[in-house]
PDB file of C-alpha atoms in Angstrom:
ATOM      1  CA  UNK A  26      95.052 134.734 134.816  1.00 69.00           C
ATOM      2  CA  UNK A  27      92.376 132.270 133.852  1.00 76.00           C
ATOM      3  CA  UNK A  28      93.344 129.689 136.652  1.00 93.00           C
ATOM      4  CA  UNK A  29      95.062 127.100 134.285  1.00 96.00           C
ATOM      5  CA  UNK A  30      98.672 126.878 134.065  1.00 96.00           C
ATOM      6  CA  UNK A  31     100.967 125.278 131.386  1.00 97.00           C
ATOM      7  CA  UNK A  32     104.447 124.829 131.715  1.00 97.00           C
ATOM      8  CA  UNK A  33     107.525 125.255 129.981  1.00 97.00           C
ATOM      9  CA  UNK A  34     105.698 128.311 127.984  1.00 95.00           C
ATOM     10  CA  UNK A  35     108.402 127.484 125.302  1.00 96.00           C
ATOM     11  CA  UNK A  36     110.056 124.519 124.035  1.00 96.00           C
ATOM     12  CA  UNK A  37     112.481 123.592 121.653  1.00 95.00           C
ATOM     13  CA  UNK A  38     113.606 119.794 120.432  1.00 92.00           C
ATOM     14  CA  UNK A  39     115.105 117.956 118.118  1.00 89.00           C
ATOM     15  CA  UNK A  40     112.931 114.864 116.615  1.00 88.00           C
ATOM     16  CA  UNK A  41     114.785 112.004 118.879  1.00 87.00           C
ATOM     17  CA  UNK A  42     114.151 114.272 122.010  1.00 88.00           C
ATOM     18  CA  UNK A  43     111.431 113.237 124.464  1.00 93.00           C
ATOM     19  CA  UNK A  44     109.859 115.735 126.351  1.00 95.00           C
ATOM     20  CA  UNK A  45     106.609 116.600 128.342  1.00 97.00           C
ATOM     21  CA  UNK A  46     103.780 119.472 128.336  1.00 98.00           C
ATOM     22  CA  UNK A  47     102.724 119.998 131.854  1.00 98.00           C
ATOM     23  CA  UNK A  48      98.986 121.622 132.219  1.00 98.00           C
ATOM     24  CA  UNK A  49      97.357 122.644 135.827  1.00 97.00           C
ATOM     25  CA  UNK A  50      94.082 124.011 136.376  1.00 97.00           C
ATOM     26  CA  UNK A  51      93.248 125.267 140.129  1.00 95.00           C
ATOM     27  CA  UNK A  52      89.643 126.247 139.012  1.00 94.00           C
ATOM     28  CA  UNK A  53      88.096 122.618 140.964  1.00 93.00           C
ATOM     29  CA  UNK A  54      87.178 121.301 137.176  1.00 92.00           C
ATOM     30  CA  UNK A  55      86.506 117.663 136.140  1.00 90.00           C
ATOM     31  CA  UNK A  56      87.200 118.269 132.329  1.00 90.00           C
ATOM     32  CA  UNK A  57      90.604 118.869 130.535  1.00 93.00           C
ATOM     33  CA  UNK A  58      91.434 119.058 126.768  1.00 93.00           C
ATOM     34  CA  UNK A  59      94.509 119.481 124.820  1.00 95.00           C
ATOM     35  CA  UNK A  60      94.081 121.805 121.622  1.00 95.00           C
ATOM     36  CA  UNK A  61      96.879 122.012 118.989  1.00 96.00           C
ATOM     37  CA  UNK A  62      97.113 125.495 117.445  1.00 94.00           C
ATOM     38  CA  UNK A  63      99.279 125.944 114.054  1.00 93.00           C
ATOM     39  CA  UNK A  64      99.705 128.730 111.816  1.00 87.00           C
ATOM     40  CA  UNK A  65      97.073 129.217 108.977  1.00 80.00           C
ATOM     41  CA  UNK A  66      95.178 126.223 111.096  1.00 88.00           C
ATOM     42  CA  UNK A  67      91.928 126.850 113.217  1.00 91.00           C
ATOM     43  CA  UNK A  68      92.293 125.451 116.590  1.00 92.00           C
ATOM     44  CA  UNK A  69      92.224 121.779 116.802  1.00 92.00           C
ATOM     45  CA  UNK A  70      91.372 119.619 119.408  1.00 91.00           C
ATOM     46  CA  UNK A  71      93.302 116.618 120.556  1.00 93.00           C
ATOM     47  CA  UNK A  72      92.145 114.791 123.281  1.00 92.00           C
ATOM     48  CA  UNK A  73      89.542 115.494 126.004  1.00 90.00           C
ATOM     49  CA  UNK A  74      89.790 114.189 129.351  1.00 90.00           C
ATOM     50  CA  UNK A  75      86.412 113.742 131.687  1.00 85.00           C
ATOM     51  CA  UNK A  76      86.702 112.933 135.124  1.00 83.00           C
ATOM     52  CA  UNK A  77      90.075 111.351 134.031  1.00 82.00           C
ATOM     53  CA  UNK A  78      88.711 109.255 131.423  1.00 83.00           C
ATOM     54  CA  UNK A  79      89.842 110.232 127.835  1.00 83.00           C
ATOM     55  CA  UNK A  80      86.495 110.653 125.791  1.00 80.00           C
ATOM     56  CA  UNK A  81      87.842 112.369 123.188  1.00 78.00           C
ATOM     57  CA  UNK A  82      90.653 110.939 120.763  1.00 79.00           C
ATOM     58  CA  UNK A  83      90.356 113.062 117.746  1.00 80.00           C
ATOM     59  CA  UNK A  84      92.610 110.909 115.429  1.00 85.00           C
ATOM     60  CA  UNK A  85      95.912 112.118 116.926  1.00 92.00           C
ATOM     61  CA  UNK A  86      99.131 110.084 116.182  1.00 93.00           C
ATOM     62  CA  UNK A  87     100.586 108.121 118.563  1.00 93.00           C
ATOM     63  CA  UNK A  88     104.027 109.935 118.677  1.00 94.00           C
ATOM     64  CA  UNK A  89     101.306 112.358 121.136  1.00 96.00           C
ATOM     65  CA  UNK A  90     100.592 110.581 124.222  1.00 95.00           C
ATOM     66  CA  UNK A  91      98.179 111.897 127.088  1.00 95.00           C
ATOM     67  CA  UNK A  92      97.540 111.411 130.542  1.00 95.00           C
ATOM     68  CA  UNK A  93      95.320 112.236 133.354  1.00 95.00           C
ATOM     69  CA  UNK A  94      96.644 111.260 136.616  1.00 94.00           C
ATOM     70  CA  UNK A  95      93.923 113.518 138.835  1.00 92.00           C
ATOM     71  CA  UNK A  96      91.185 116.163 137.552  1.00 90.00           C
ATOM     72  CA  UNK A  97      93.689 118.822 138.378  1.00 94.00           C
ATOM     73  CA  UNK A  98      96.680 117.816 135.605  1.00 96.00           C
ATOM     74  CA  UNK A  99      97.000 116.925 132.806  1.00 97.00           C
ATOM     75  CA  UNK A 100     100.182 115.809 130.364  1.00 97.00           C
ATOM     76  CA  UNK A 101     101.065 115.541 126.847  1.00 97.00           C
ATOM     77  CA  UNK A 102     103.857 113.368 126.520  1.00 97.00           C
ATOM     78  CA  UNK A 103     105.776 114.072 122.884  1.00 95.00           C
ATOM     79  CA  UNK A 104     108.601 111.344 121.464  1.00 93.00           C
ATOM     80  CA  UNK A 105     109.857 111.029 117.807  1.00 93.00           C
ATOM     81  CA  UNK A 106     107.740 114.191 117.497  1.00 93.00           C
ATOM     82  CA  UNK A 107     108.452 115.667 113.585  1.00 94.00           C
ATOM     83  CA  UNK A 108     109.045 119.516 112.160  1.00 93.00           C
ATOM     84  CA  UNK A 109     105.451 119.770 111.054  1.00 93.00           C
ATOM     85  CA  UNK A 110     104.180 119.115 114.878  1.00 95.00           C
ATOM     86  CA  UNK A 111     105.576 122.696 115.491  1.00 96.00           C
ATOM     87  CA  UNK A 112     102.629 124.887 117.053  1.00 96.00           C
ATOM     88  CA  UNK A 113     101.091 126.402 120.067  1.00 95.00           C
ATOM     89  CA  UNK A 114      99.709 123.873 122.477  1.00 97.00           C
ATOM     90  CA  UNK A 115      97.092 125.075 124.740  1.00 96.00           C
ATOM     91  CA  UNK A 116      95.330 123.279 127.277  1.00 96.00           C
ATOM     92  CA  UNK A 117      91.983 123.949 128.664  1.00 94.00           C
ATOM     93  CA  UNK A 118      89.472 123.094 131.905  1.00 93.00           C
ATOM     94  CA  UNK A 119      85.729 123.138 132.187  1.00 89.00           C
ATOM     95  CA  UNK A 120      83.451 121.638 134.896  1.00 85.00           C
ATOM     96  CA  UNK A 121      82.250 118.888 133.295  1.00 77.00           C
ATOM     97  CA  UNK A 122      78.875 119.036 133.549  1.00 63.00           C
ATOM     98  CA  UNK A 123      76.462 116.831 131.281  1.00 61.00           C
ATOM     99  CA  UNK A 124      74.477 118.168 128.648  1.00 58.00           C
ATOM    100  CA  UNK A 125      71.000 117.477 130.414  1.00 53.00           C
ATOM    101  CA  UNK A 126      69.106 120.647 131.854  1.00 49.00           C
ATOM    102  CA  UNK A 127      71.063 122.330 129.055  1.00 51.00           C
ATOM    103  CA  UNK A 128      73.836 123.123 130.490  1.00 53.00           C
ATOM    104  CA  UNK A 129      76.698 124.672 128.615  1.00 61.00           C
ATOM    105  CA  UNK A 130      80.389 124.143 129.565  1.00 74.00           C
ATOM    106  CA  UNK A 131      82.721 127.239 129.314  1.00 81.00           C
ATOM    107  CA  UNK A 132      86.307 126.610 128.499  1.00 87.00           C
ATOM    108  CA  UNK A 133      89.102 128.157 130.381  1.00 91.00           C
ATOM    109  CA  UNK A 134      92.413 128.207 127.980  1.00 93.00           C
ATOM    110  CA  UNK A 135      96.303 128.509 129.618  1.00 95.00           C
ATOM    111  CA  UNK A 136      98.684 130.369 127.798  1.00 94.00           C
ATOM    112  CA  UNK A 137     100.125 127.772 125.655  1.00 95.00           C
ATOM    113  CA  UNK A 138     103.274 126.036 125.006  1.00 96.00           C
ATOM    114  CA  UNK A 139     104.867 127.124 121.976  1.00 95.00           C
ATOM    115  CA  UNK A 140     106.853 123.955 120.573  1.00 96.00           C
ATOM    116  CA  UNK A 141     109.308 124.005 117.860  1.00 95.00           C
ATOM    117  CA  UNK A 142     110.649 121.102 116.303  1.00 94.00           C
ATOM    118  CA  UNK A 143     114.073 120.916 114.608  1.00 92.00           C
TER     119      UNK A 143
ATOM    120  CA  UNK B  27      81.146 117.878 109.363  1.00 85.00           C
ATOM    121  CA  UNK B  28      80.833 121.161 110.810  1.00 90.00           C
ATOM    122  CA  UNK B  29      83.349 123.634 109.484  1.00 94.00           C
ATOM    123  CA  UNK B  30      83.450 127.377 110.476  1.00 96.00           C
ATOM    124  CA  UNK B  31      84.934 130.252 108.247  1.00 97.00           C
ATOM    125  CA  UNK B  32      85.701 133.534 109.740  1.00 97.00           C
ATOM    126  CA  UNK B  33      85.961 136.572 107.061  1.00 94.00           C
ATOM    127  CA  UNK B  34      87.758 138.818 106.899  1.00 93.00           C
ATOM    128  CA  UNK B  35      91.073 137.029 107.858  1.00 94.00           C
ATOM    129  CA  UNK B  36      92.583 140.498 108.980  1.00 96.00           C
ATOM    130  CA  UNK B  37      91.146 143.974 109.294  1.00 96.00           C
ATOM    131  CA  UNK B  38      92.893 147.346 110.279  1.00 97.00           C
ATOM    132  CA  UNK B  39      90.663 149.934 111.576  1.00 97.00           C
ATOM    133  CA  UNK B  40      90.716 153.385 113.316  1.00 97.00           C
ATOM    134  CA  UNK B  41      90.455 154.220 116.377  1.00 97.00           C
ATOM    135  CA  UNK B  42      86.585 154.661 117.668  1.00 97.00           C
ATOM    136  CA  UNK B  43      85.502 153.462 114.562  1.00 97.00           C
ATOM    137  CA  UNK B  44      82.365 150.569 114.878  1.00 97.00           C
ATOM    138  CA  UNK B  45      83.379 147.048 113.426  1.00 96.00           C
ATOM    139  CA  UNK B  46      81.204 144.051 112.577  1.00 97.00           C
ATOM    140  CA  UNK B  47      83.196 140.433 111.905  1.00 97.00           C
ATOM    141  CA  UNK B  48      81.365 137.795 110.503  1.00 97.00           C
ATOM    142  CA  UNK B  49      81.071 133.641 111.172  1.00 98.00           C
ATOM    143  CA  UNK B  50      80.216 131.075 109.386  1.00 98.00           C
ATOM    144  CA  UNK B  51      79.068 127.850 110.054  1.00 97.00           C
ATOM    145  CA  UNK B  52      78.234 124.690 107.831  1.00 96.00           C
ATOM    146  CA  UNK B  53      75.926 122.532 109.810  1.00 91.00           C
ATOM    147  CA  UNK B  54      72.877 124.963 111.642  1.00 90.00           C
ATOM    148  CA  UNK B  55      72.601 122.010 114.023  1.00 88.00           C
ATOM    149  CA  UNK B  56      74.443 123.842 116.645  1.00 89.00           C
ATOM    150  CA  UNK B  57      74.268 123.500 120.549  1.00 86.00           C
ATOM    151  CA  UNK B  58      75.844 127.114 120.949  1.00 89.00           C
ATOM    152  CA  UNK B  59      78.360 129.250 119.245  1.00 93.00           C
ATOM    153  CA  UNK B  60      81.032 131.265 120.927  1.00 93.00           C
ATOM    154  CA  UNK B  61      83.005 134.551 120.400  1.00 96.00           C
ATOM    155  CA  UNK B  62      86.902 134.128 122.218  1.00 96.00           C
ATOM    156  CA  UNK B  63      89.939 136.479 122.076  1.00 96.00           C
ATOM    157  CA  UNK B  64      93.401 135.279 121.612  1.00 95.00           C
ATOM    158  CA  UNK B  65      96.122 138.070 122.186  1.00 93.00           C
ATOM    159  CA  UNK B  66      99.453 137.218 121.128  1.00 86.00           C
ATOM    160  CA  UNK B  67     101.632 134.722 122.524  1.00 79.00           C
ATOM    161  CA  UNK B  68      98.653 134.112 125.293  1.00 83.00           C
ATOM    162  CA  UNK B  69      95.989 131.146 125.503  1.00 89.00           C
ATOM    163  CA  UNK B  70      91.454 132.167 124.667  1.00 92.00           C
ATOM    164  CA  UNK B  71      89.630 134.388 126.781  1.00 92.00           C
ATOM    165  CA  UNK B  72      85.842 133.647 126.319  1.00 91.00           C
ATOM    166  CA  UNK B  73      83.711 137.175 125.602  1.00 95.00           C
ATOM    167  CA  UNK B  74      80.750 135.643 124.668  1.00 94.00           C
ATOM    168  CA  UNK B  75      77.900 132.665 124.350  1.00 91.00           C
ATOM    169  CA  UNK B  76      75.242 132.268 122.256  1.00 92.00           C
ATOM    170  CA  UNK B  77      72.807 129.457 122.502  1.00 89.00           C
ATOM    171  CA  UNK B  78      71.048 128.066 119.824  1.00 89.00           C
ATOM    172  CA  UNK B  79      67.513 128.948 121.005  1.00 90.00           C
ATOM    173  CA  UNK B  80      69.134 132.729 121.520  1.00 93.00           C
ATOM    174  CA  UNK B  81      69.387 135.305 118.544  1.00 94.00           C
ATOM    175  CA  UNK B  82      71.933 137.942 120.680  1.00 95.00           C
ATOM    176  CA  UNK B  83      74.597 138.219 123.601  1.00 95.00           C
ATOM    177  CA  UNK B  84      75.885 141.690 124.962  1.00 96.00           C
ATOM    178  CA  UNK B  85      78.835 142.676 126.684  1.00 95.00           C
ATOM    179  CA  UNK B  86      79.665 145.776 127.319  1.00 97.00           C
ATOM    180  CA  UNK B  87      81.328 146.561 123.483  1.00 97.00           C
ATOM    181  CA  UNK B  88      80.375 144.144 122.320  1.00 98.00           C
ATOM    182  CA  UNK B  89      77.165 142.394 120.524  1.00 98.00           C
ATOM    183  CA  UNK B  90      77.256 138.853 119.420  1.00 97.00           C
ATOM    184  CA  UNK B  91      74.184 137.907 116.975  1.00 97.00           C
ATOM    185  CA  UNK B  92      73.318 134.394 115.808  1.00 97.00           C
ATOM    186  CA  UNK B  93      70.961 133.408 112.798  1.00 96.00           C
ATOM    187  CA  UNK B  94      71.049 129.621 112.588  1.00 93.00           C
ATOM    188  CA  UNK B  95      69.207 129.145 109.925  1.00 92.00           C
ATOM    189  CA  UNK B  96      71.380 130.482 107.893  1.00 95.00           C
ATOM    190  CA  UNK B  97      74.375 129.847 109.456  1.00 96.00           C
ATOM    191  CA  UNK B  98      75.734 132.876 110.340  1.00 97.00           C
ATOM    192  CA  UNK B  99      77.229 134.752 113.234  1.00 98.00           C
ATOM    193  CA  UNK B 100      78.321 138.260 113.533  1.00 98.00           C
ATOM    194  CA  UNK B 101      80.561 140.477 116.475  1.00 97.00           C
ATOM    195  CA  UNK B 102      79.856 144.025 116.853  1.00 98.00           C
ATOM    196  CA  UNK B 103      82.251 145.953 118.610  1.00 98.00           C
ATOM    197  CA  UNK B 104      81.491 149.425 119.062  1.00 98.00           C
ATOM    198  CA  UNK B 105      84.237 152.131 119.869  1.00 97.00           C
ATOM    199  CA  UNK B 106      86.712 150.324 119.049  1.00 97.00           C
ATOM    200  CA  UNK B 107      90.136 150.884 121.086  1.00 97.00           C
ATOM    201  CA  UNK B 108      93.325 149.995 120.276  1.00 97.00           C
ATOM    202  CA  UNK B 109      93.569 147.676 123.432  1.00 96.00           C
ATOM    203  CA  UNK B 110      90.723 145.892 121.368  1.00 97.00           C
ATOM    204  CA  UNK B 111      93.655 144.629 119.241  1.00 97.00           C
ATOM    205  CA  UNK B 112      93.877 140.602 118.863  1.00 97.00           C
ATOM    206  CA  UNK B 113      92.658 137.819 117.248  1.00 96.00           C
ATOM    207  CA  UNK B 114      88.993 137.100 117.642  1.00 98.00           C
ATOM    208  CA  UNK B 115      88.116 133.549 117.315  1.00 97.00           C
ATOM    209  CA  UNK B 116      84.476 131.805 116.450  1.00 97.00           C
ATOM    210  CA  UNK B 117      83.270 128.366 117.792  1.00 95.00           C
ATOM    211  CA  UNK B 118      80.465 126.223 117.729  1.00 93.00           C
ATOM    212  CA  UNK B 119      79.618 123.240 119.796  1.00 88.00           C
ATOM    213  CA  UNK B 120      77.859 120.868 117.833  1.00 82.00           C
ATOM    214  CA  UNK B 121      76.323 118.959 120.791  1.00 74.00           C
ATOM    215  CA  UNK B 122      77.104 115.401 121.582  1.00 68.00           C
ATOM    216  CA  UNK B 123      78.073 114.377 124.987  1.00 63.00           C
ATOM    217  CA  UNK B 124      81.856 115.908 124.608  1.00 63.00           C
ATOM    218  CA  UNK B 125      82.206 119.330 124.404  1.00 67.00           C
ATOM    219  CA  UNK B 126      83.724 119.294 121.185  1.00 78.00           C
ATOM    220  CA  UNK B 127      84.287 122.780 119.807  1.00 87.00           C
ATOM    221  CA  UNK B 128      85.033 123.522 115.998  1.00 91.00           C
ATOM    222  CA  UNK B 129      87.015 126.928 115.548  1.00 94.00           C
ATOM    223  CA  UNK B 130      87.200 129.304 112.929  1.00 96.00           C
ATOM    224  CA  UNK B 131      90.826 130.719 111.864  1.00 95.00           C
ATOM    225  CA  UNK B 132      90.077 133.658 113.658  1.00 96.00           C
ATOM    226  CA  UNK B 133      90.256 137.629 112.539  1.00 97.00           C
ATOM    227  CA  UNK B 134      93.328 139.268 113.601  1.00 96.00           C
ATOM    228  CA  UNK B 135      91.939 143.176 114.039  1.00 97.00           C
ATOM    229  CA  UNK B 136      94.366 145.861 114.713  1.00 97.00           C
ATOM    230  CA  UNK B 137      92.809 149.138 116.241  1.00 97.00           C
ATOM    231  CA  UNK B 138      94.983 151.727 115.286  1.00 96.00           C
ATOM    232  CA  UNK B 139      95.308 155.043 118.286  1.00 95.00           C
TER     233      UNK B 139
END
């Protein structure tokens, strides 16, 4: 257990469907990303979240919509999603420091939501 | 823009045998460069952090090296064990003021008993 949460673990809908990915992080962090992981692809990163103010848009369609309600969740609303947006969504938390005095920023990952578009 | 390569893509080994995978990175002007696991069906663990003004993490197993100059990353993993079966991912942070991290595909190893 790495503290962050994401819930449902699977999902499965059609392209109309609209649906929600539901991450938690009990870990007291101020940063939250959403990272898209499909087969064959490194790890991409979709949004980033600091103190609940997205910083980080990383050209993601509009058909993904995030939001940031408190430092503690975070959602990824899907609509009109299509076939190719199949993957393994994983969320993750760090603190949120800044970069001065060096500091680094480890990333705690939940398990993912594996989505499968029909 | 950075891009990272991770060779091999998959590698089958015995058990207790000592393994080395290799990184790659593009653009040397890194902030840090980390090693993660991934088992399957599960989110990243982080093993290990290298920062740029470092040349070598341990942990345990496990040795992380960094030469930045040439762009290059390696994880040593002596012993191996078949629990150390699962995919091992690279990633540097570039910097910036996000903490933007560019992955490799990863290297799925599979210790076999």
């Amino acid at each position: 257990e790495t503290g962050v949460t994401q819930t449902p673990r699977h999902l499965v809908m059609g392209m109309t469907n609209k649906k929600s990915l539901k991450c938690e992080q009990h870990l007291g962090h101020n940063a939250m990303y959403w990272y898209k992981q499909s087969a064959k692809k490194p790890l991409e990163l979709m949004f980033v979240y600091n103190f609940k103010e997205q910083t980080e848009n990383n050209s993601v369609p509009s058909r993904f919509s995030p939001e940031c309600p408190n430092s503690s969740h975070l959602f990824l609303h899907l609509h009109t999603l299509q076939p190719e947006d199949s993957a393994l969504y994983l969320c993750a938390s760090s603190r949120g420091v800044g970069r001065r005095g060096g500091g680094t920023d480890t990333q705690y990952f939940g398990p993912g939501t594996r989505l499968t578009v029909l | 823009k950075q891009e990272v390569t991770q060779i091999p893509a998959a590698l089958s080994v015995p058990e207790g045998e000592n393994l080395v995978l290799n990184c790659s990175f593009t653009d040397s002007a890194i902030y840090n460069l980390q090693w993660f696991r991934q088992d399957p069906g599960k989110g990243l663990t982080s093993l290990l952090l290298i920062q740029s003004s470092q040349r070598e993490q341990t942990s345990g197993r496990l040795n992380a090296s960094l030469d930045k100059s040439s762009g290059r990353s390696t994880l040593y993993i002596a012993a191996s064990q078949p629990g150390d079966s699962a995919t091992y991912l690279c990633a540097v942070d570039s910097g910036g003021s996000n903490y933007k991290l560019t992955f490799g595909k990863g290297t799925l190893l599979t210790v076999n008993p």
